[in-house]
Amino acid sequence: MIQGFPRADGRKGIRNAVVVAYLVECAHHVAHRIAQPFQDQGAQVIGFAGCFPNAYADRMLRALTTHPNVGAVLLVSLGCESFDRRGLREHIQASGRPVELLVIQQKGGTRATIDAGRAWLAATLPGLADAPRVAMAPEELVVGTICGGSDATSGIAANPAMGRAFDLLVADGAACIFEETGELIGCESYMARRAATPELGQAIVDSVAKAHRYYATLGHASISPGNAEGGLTTIEEKSMGAYAKSGNSPIVGLLKPTDRPPGGGLYLLDMVPDGDVRFGFPSINDTEEIGELIACGAHLVLFSTGRGSVVGSAVSPVIKVCGNPETYQRLADDMDVDAGRILQGRADLDQVGREIRDLVLAVAAGARTRSEALGHQEFYLKYK
């Protein structure tokens, strides 16, 4: 039975974290020190390192600080950055969440701001711990999926198993989001055939073509030396594996970062910016991609790996699905699901898919993922 935290916008959260958000890199250290004593009580740090204004970063922080898993927000500003701190505070206030803004230059420096921030957290956290809960159905969940540290086993075990879990969750009425167009080059015609409408199918084709142009301009595709060492020799091979995590359900929508799914079903997230290349690679690391899925409302994220990854995330739990039996043995403490059993003949795709779906529901009901238990709260937000 899932008991969610009700929000004023009608959504429900599966966690009730307090977020400490820094609005420029100069405030990062202070924000981290404020949150440090309260991490076991749900305090998490997110933020934007840049000083010059950026519309993408503003949209991202507005979405993340009002995510259904967030119950309160402390904003930490240096004071001379260009980020619209007052606008962000007003946006959070309008959502009904407790919010405080500390400006280091006005507060008296590092020590004074840390003391003020810790006092605010100490006063705010008890209210979050006692917050009421209400029944939450599976169709109210938003689930994201990503692959990282991929090898050949990702595409033949972990990703297909997550795809089966997606099919089950979609059948339950949940919204499921897979990404990203830059790692789906060569699969656009298959996705177009699964689109709910011809117009959506063409939009998917166009979005992958845009990603292809973007990477061609940069002279580098979304494939790493580690992928090659793990048996992935081309972007097409990697794309086929990445595509497998989408399952077989019809694709009902194409989202941009911070877009919310309007209802249940399967959605593709287009992470590549429109227009000319401006800020370099659109998905510089897995943590950024996780953040964009969460900004679309994902309550939790499925993360497949073959080579191994240890990252989690702030705001939303991350479930690790490992496709490589040897990696699972080495990194068992970081992995939630052993999908390598499929390769060993100890389980089939349907069995592991059901296991992943059941774990999603258990985590939504309060069970902790491995990355949560280990204290992982990675977060990365860049210019885009």
Short mmCIF file of C-alpha atoms in Angstrom, two decimals:
data_model
loop_
_atom_site.label_atom_id
_atom_site.label_comp_id
_atom_site.label_asym_id
_atom_site.label_seq_id
_atom_site.Cartn_x
_atom_site.Cartn_y
_atom_site.Cartn_z
CA MET A 1 0.00 0.00 0.00
CA ILE A 2 1.52 3.30 -1.10
CA GLN A 3 0.97 6.23 1.26
CA GLY A 4 1.92 9.46 -0.53
CA PHE A 5 2.47 13.01 0.63
CA PRO A 6 -0.30 15.21 -0.87
CA ARG A 7 0.73 18.44 -2.63
CA ALA A 8 -1.31 21.52 -3.43
CA ASP A 9 -1.12 20.86 -7.19
CA GLY A 10 -2.83 17.49 -6.78
CA ARG A 11 0.29 15.35 -7.12
CA LYS A 12 1.60 13.10 -4.37
CA GLY A 13 5.16 12.42 -3.30
CA ILE A 14 6.79 9.16 -2.22
CA ARG A 15 9.42 11.04 -0.18
CA ASN A 16 9.24 14.30 1.82
CA ALA A 17 12.73 15.74 1.55
CA VAL A 18 13.91 19.23 2.40
CA VAL A 19 16.06 20.60 -0.41
CA VAL A 20 18.94 23.03 0.16
CA ALA A 21 19.47 24.70 -3.21
CA TYR A 22 22.52 26.84 -4.01
CA LEU A 23 22.03 29.41 -6.75
CA VAL A 24 25.67 29.85 -7.79
CA GLU A 25 28.82 27.77 -7.25
CA CYS A 26 30.07 30.38 -4.77
CA ALA A 27 27.26 29.29 -2.42
CA HIS A 28 27.78 25.52 -2.88
CA HIS A 29 30.07 25.03 0.11
CA VAL A 30 27.75 26.89 2.46
CA ALA A 31 24.73 24.93 1.24
CA HIS A 32 26.59 21.64 1.72
CA ARG A 33 27.65 22.56 5.26
CA ILE A 34 24.10 23.57 6.16
CA ALA A 35 22.66 20.25 5.04
CA GLN A 36 25.45 18.00 6.31
CA PRO A 37 24.19 17.36 9.89
CA PHE A 38 20.66 16.67 8.61
CA GLN A 39 21.30 14.29 5.71
CA ASP A 40 19.93 11.28 7.59
CA GLN A 41 16.76 13.27 8.24
CA GLY A 42 16.11 13.99 4.55
CA ALA A 43 18.13 17.14 3.82
CA GLN A 44 19.49 17.10 0.26
CA VAL A 45 21.63 19.52 -1.74
CA ILE A 46 20.92 20.57 -5.33
CA GLY A 47 21.87 23.71 -7.24
CA PHE A 48 23.18 25.56 -10.26
CA ALA A 49 26.85 26.45 -10.53
CA GLY A 50 26.59 29.18 -13.16
CA CYS A 51 26.54 32.90 -12.44
CA PHE A 52 25.12 34.22 -15.70
CA PRO A 53 21.36 33.75 -16.24
CA ASN A 54 20.11 30.66 -18.04
CA ALA A 55 16.45 29.93 -18.81
CA TYR A 56 16.99 26.15 -18.74
CA ALA A 57 18.54 26.22 -15.26
CA ASP A 58 15.73 28.42 -14.00
CA ARG A 59 13.08 26.01 -15.33
CA MET A 60 14.95 23.03 -13.88
CA LEU A 61 15.22 24.47 -10.37
CA ARG A 62 11.59 25.59 -10.44
CA ALA A 63 10.55 22.03 -11.36
CA LEU A 64 12.87 20.33 -8.88
CA THR A 65 12.09 22.52 -5.87
CA THR A 66 8.36 21.91 -6.40
CA HIS A 67 8.73 18.20 -7.20
CA PRO A 68 6.20 16.05 -5.33
CA ASN A 69 9.03 14.37 -3.37
CA VAL A 70 10.08 17.77 -1.94
CA GLY A 71 8.39 19.09 1.20
CA ALA A 72 10.39 22.25 1.95
CA VAL A 73 13.16 24.34 0.38
CA LEU A 74 16.06 26.44 1.64
CA LEU A 75 17.61 28.68 -1.03
CA VAL A 76 21.23 29.78 -0.57
CA SER A 77 22.46 32.73 -2.63
CA LEU A 78 25.78 34.56 -2.63
CA GLY A 79 23.97 37.77 -3.52
CA CYS A 80 25.54 39.08 -6.73
CA GLU A 81 24.75 36.22 -9.14
CA SER A 82 22.25 36.73 -11.92
CA PHE A 83 19.91 33.91 -10.90
CA ASP A 84 16.36 35.14 -10.21
CA ARG A 85 16.31 34.09 -6.56
CA ARG A 86 13.23 36.11 -5.66
CA GLY A 87 11.26 34.69 -8.56
CA LEU A 88 12.23 31.16 -7.53
CA ARG A 89 11.23 31.83 -3.92
CA GLU A 90 7.84 33.19 -5.02
CA HIS A 91 7.32 30.13 -7.24
CA ILE A 92 7.98 27.81 -4.28
CA GLN A 93 5.77 29.86 -1.96
CA ALA A 94 2.92 29.59 -4.45
CA SER A 95 3.22 25.79 -4.28
CA GLY A 96 2.43 25.85 -0.56
CA ARG A 97 5.84 24.62 0.60
CA PRO A 98 7.84 26.21 3.43
CA VAL A 99 10.71 28.17 1.87
CA GLU A 100 13.50 30.39 3.15
CA LEU A 101 16.09 32.45 1.25
CA LEU A 102 19.53 33.15 2.72
CA VAL A 103 21.83 35.64 0.99
CA ILE A 104 25.41 35.15 2.19
CA GLN A 105 26.53 38.71 1.47
CA GLN A 106 23.62 40.06 3.52
CA LYS A 107 23.69 37.45 6.28
CA GLY A 108 27.26 38.09 7.36
CA GLY A 109 29.32 35.46 5.59
CA THR A 110 29.97 31.75 5.82
CA ARG A 111 29.53 31.01 9.54
CA ALA A 112 26.50 33.22 10.03
CA THR A 113 24.72 31.76 7.00
CA ILE A 114 25.49 28.17 8.01
CA ASP A 115 24.15 28.85 11.52
CA ALA A 116 20.98 30.46 10.15
CA GLY A 117 20.43 27.66 7.66
CA ARG A 118 20.88 24.92 10.23
CA ALA A 119 18.48 26.66 12.59
CA TRP A 120 15.86 26.82 9.84
CA LEU A 121 16.30 23.14 8.99
CA ALA A 122 16.09 22.15 12.67
CA ALA A 123 12.80 24.03 12.96
CA THR A 124 11.37 22.74 9.67
CA LEU A 125 12.25 19.04 9.62
CA PRO A 126 9.98 17.93 12.51
CA GLY A 127 6.96 19.21 10.59
CA LEU A 128 7.97 17.21 7.53
CA ALA A 129 8.42 14.07 9.60
CA ASP A 130 4.88 14.41 10.96
CA ALA A 131 3.28 15.34 7.61
CA PRO A 132 0.02 13.52 6.84
CA ARG A 133 -0.14 10.88 4.12
CA VAL A 134 -2.90 9.70 1.84
CA ALA A 135 -3.47 6.61 -0.27
CA MET A 136 -1.61 6.69 -3.58
CA ALA A 137 -2.41 4.43 -6.52
CA PRO A 138 0.16 3.01 -9.00
CA GLU A 139 -1.41 5.11 -11.79
CA GLU A 140 -0.27 8.23 -9.92
CA LEU A 141 3.40 7.24 -10.27
CA VAL A 142 5.86 8.70 -12.76
CA VAL A 143 8.87 6.43 -13.39
CA GLY A 144 11.99 7.24 -15.41
CA THR A 145 14.62 4.96 -16.89
CA ILE A 146 18.23 5.47 -17.88
CA CYS A 147 21.22 3.29 -18.77
CA GLY A 148 24.76 4.14 -17.71
CA GLY A 149 28.10 2.39 -17.51
CA SER A 150 26.71 0.19 -20.28
CA ASP A 151 28.24 -2.91 -21.81
CA ALA A 152 26.91 -5.66 -24.06
CA THR A 153 24.91 -7.20 -21.21
CA SER A 154 22.96 -3.97 -20.69
CA GLY A 155 21.17 -4.33 -24.01
CA ILE A 156 20.45 -8.06 -23.77
CA ALA A 157 19.53 -8.41 -20.09
CA ALA A 158 19.12 -5.31 -17.92
CA ASN A 159 17.45 -2.97 -20.44
CA PRO A 160 14.95 -5.52 -21.82
CA ALA A 161 14.02 -6.48 -18.25
CA MET A 162 13.35 -2.83 -17.42
CA GLY A 163 11.32 -2.64 -20.63
CA ARG A 164 9.14 -5.51 -19.38
CA ALA A 165 8.71 -3.65 -16.08
CA PHE A 166 7.69 -0.53 -18.02
CA ASP A 167 5.05 -2.52 -19.89
CA LEU A 168 3.62 -3.73 -16.58
CA LEU A 169 3.67 -0.23 -15.07
CA VAL A 170 2.02 1.29 -18.15
CA ALA A 171 -0.67 -1.38 -17.90
CA ASP A 172 -1.18 -0.25 -14.28
CA GLY A 173 -1.74 3.32 -15.54
CA ALA A 174 1.63 4.81 -14.54
CA ALA A 175 3.52 7.36 -16.64
CA CYS A 176 6.88 5.94 -17.77
CA ILE A 177 9.62 8.03 -19.38
CA PHE A 178 12.60 6.68 -21.32
CA GLU A 179 15.47 8.72 -22.71
CA GLU A 180 17.37 9.91 -24.71
CA THR A 181 17.25 10.78 -28.40
CA GLY A 182 21.04 11.06 -28.62
CA GLU A 183 21.36 7.38 -27.65
CA LEU A 184 18.56 6.20 -29.94
CA ILE A 185 20.11 7.09 -33.29
CA GLY A 186 19.10 4.40 -35.78
CA CYS A 187 15.98 3.38 -33.83
CA GLU A 188 13.79 6.31 -34.87
CA SER A 189 11.74 4.36 -37.43
CA TYR A 190 10.92 1.67 -34.87
CA MET A 191 9.79 4.29 -32.36
CA ALA A 192 7.77 6.11 -35.02
CA ARG A 193 5.83 2.91 -35.75
CA ARG A 194 4.95 2.66 -32.07
CA ALA A 195 3.78 6.29 -31.84
CA ALA A 196 0.15 6.91 -30.95
CA THR A 197 -0.31 9.26 -33.92
CA PRO A 198 1.48 9.87 -37.24
CA GLU A 199 2.27 13.40 -36.09
CA LEU A 200 4.00 12.09 -32.97
CA GLY A 201 5.87 9.56 -35.08
CA GLN A 202 7.25 12.33 -37.29
CA ALA A 203 8.16 14.41 -34.23
CA ILE A 204 10.16 11.46 -32.88
CA VAL A 205 12.00 11.04 -36.19
CA ASP A 206 12.76 14.76 -36.25
CA SER A 207 14.03 14.74 -32.67
CA VAL A 208 16.50 11.92 -33.38
CA ALA A 209 17.67 13.68 -36.56
CA LYS A 210 18.28 16.80 -34.47
CA ALA A 211 20.35 14.75 -32.02
CA HIS A 212 22.35 13.29 -34.90
CA ARG A 213 23.13 16.79 -36.22
CA TYR A 214 24.03 17.99 -32.75
CA TYR A 215 26.53 15.20 -32.12
CA ALA A 216 27.95 15.51 -35.64
CA THR A 217 28.65 19.18 -34.96
CA LEU A 218 30.44 18.28 -31.74
CA GLY A 219 32.34 15.44 -33.43
CA HIS A 220 31.45 12.93 -30.74
CA ALA A 221 28.52 10.59 -30.18
CA SER A 222 27.18 9.34 -26.86
CA ILE A 223 29.57 6.41 -26.52
CA SER A 224 32.59 6.08 -24.26
CA PRO A 225 35.79 4.01 -24.14
CA GLY A 226 34.22 2.06 -21.29
CA ASN A 227 31.29 1.11 -23.52
CA ALA A 228 33.71 -0.17 -26.16
CA GLU A 229 35.71 -2.15 -23.61
CA GLY A 230 32.42 -3.73 -22.56
CA GLY A 231 31.64 -4.95 -26.07
CA LEU A 232 29.72 -2.04 -27.61
CA THR A 233 31.56 -1.10 -30.79
CA THR A 234 29.19 1.41 -32.45
CA ILE A 235 26.57 3.97 -31.52
CA GLU A 236 24.04 1.78 -33.36
CA GLU A 237 24.75 -1.15 -31.03
CA LYS A 238 24.42 1.13 -28.04
CA SER A 239 21.19 2.55 -29.46
CA MET A 240 19.67 -0.91 -29.85
CA GLY A 241 20.38 -1.65 -26.22
CA ALA A 242 19.07 1.72 -25.05
CA TYR A 243 15.91 1.21 -27.12
CA ALA A 244 15.23 -2.10 -25.34
CA LYS A 245 14.46 -0.32 -22.08
CA SER A 246 11.36 1.27 -23.61
CA GLY A 247 9.46 -2.04 -23.67
CA ASN A 248 6.66 -2.60 -26.16
CA SER A 249 3.91 -0.17 -25.15
CA PRO A 250 2.67 2.51 -27.55
CA ILE A 251 4.56 5.81 -27.26
CA VAL A 252 2.01 8.48 -26.34
CA GLY A 253 4.14 11.61 -26.04
CA LEU A 254 7.46 13.40 -26.56
CA LEU A 255 8.68 15.46 -23.61
CA LYS A 256 11.31 18.13 -23.03
CA PRO A 257 13.10 18.52 -19.67
CA THR A 258 10.65 19.93 -17.05
CA ASP A 259 7.58 18.85 -19.11
CA ARG A 260 5.17 16.78 -17.03
CA PRO A 261 3.44 13.75 -18.57
CA PRO A 262 -0.25 14.71 -18.95
CA GLY A 263 -1.36 11.19 -18.03
CA GLY A 264 -0.35 7.56 -17.92
CA GLY A 265 1.52 5.83 -20.75
CA LEU A 266 4.98 5.70 -22.29
CA TYR A 267 6.87 8.90 -23.12
CA LEU A 268 10.19 9.68 -24.81
CA LEU A 269 12.32 12.45 -23.32
CA ASP A 270 14.14 14.64 -25.87
CA MET A 271 17.17 15.98 -24.00
CA VAL A 272 18.87 17.68 -26.96
CA PRO A 273 18.28 21.46 -27.11
CA ASP A 274 16.64 23.03 -30.13
CA GLY A 275 18.61 25.46 -32.27
CA ASP A 276 22.36 25.82 -32.68
CA VAL A 277 24.93 24.12 -30.45
CA ARG A 278 25.68 26.53 -27.61
CA PHE A 279 26.82 24.81 -24.44
CA GLY A 280 28.48 21.59 -25.57
CA PHE A 281 27.31 18.05 -24.98
CA PRO A 282 23.59 17.93 -24.06
CA SER A 283 23.95 14.99 -21.64
CA ILE A 284 27.40 15.29 -20.19
CA ASN A 285 26.91 12.53 -17.58
CA ASP A 286 24.31 10.15 -16.18
CA THR A 287 23.60 12.36 -13.19
CA GLU A 288 22.43 15.19 -15.44
CA GLU A 289 20.08 12.84 -17.29
CA ILE A 290 18.63 11.54 -14.02
CA GLY A 291 17.99 15.14 -12.95
CA GLU A 292 16.09 15.87 -16.15
CA LEU A 293 13.90 12.79 -15.69
CA ILE A 294 13.17 13.92 -12.14
CA ALA A 295 12.38 17.45 -13.37
CA CYS A 296 9.66 15.84 -15.51
CA GLY A 297 8.12 14.52 -12.29
CA ALA A 298 9.71 11.08 -11.99
CA HIS A 299 9.11 9.79 -8.47
CA LEU A 300 11.92 7.28 -8.96
CA VAL A 301 14.35 6.23 -11.68
CA LEU A 302 15.38 2.80 -12.97
CA PHE A 303 19.09 2.73 -13.81
CA SER A 304 20.57 -0.18 -15.77
CA THR A 305 24.28 -0.86 -15.92
CA GLY A 306 26.69 -3.51 -17.11
CA ARG A 307 30.10 -2.03 -16.35
CA GLY A 308 28.85 -0.75 -13.00
CA SER A 309 27.71 2.56 -11.55
CA VAL A 310 27.33 3.72 -7.97
CA VAL A 311 25.40 6.99 -8.40
CA GLY A 312 22.04 7.77 -6.87
CA SER A 313 20.29 11.11 -6.85
CA ALA A 314 18.85 13.86 -4.77
CA VAL A 315 15.02 14.24 -4.75
CA SER A 316 14.07 10.81 -6.21
CA PRO A 317 15.31 7.28 -5.42
CA VAL A 318 17.35 5.37 -8.02
CA ILE A 319 16.95 1.60 -8.52
CA LYS A 320 20.03 -0.12 -9.99
CA VAL A 321 19.51 -3.02 -12.40
CA CYS A 322 22.74 -4.85 -13.30
CA GLY A 323 22.96 -6.95 -16.47
CA ASN A 324 26.48 -8.33 -15.99
CA PRO A 325 26.80 -11.24 -13.51
CA GLU A 326 30.47 -10.50 -12.82
CA THR A 327 29.78 -6.82 -12.15
CA TYR A 328 26.92 -7.73 -9.86
CA GLN A 329 29.24 -9.91 -7.79
CA ARG A 330 31.84 -7.14 -7.49
CA LEU A 331 29.36 -4.32 -6.77
CA ALA A 332 26.53 -6.21 -5.09
CA ASP A 333 26.25 -3.64 -2.31
CA ASP A 334 25.35 -0.98 -4.88
CA MET A 335 22.92 -3.05 -6.98
CA ASP A 336 19.20 -3.62 -6.39
CA VAL A 337 18.40 -6.20 -9.10
CA ASP A 338 20.56 -8.96 -10.59
CA ALA A 339 19.36 -9.09 -14.21
CA GLY A 340 22.48 -11.12 -15.09
CA ARG A 341 20.52 -14.18 -13.99
CA ILE A 342 18.86 -13.99 -17.43
CA LEU A 343 22.19 -14.65 -19.14
CA GLN A 344 22.93 -17.51 -16.76
CA GLY A 345 19.56 -19.17 -17.36
CA ARG A 346 18.49 -18.68 -13.73
CA ALA A 347 15.58 -16.37 -14.64
CA ASP A 348 13.80 -15.08 -17.73
CA LEU A 349 12.90 -11.56 -18.86
CA ASP A 350 9.35 -11.80 -17.57
CA GLN A 351 10.49 -12.89 -14.11
CA VAL A 352 13.04 -10.11 -13.75
CA GLY A 353 10.61 -7.59 -15.25
CA ARG A 354 8.03 -8.47 -12.60
CA GLU A 355 10.71 -8.26 -9.91
CA ILE A 356 11.62 -4.73 -11.06
CA ARG A 357 7.96 -3.67 -11.18
CA ASP A 358 7.38 -5.03 -7.67
CA LEU A 359 10.48 -3.24 -6.41
CA VAL A 360 9.23 0.05 -7.91
CA LEU A 361 6.02 -0.32 -5.92
CA ALA A 362 7.93 -1.28 -2.76
CA VAL A 363 10.23 1.75 -3.05
CA ALA A 364 7.20 3.96 -3.68
CA ALA A 365 5.74 2.54 -0.46
CA GLY A 366 8.87 3.51 1.50
CA ALA A 367 11.50 0.80 0.99
CA ARG A 368 14.97 2.27 0.52
CA THR A 369 17.09 1.61 -2.54
CA ARG A 370 20.75 0.64 -2.23
CA SER A 371 21.87 4.12 -3.27
CA GLU A 372 19.61 5.69 -0.63
CA ALA A 373 20.95 3.39 2.06
CA LEU A 374 24.52 4.32 1.08
CA GLY A 375 23.75 8.04 1.22
CA HIS A 376 24.14 8.80 -2.50
CA GLN A 377 22.60 12.16 -3.43
CA GLU A 378 24.39 13.07 -6.67
CA PHE A 379 23.15 16.11 -8.57
CA TYR A 380 24.44 18.02 -11.59
CA LEU A 381 22.93 20.96 -13.46
CA LYS A 382 24.75 22.80 -16.24
CA TYR A 383 24.03 25.46 -18.83
CA LYS A 384 21.85 24.28 -21.72
#
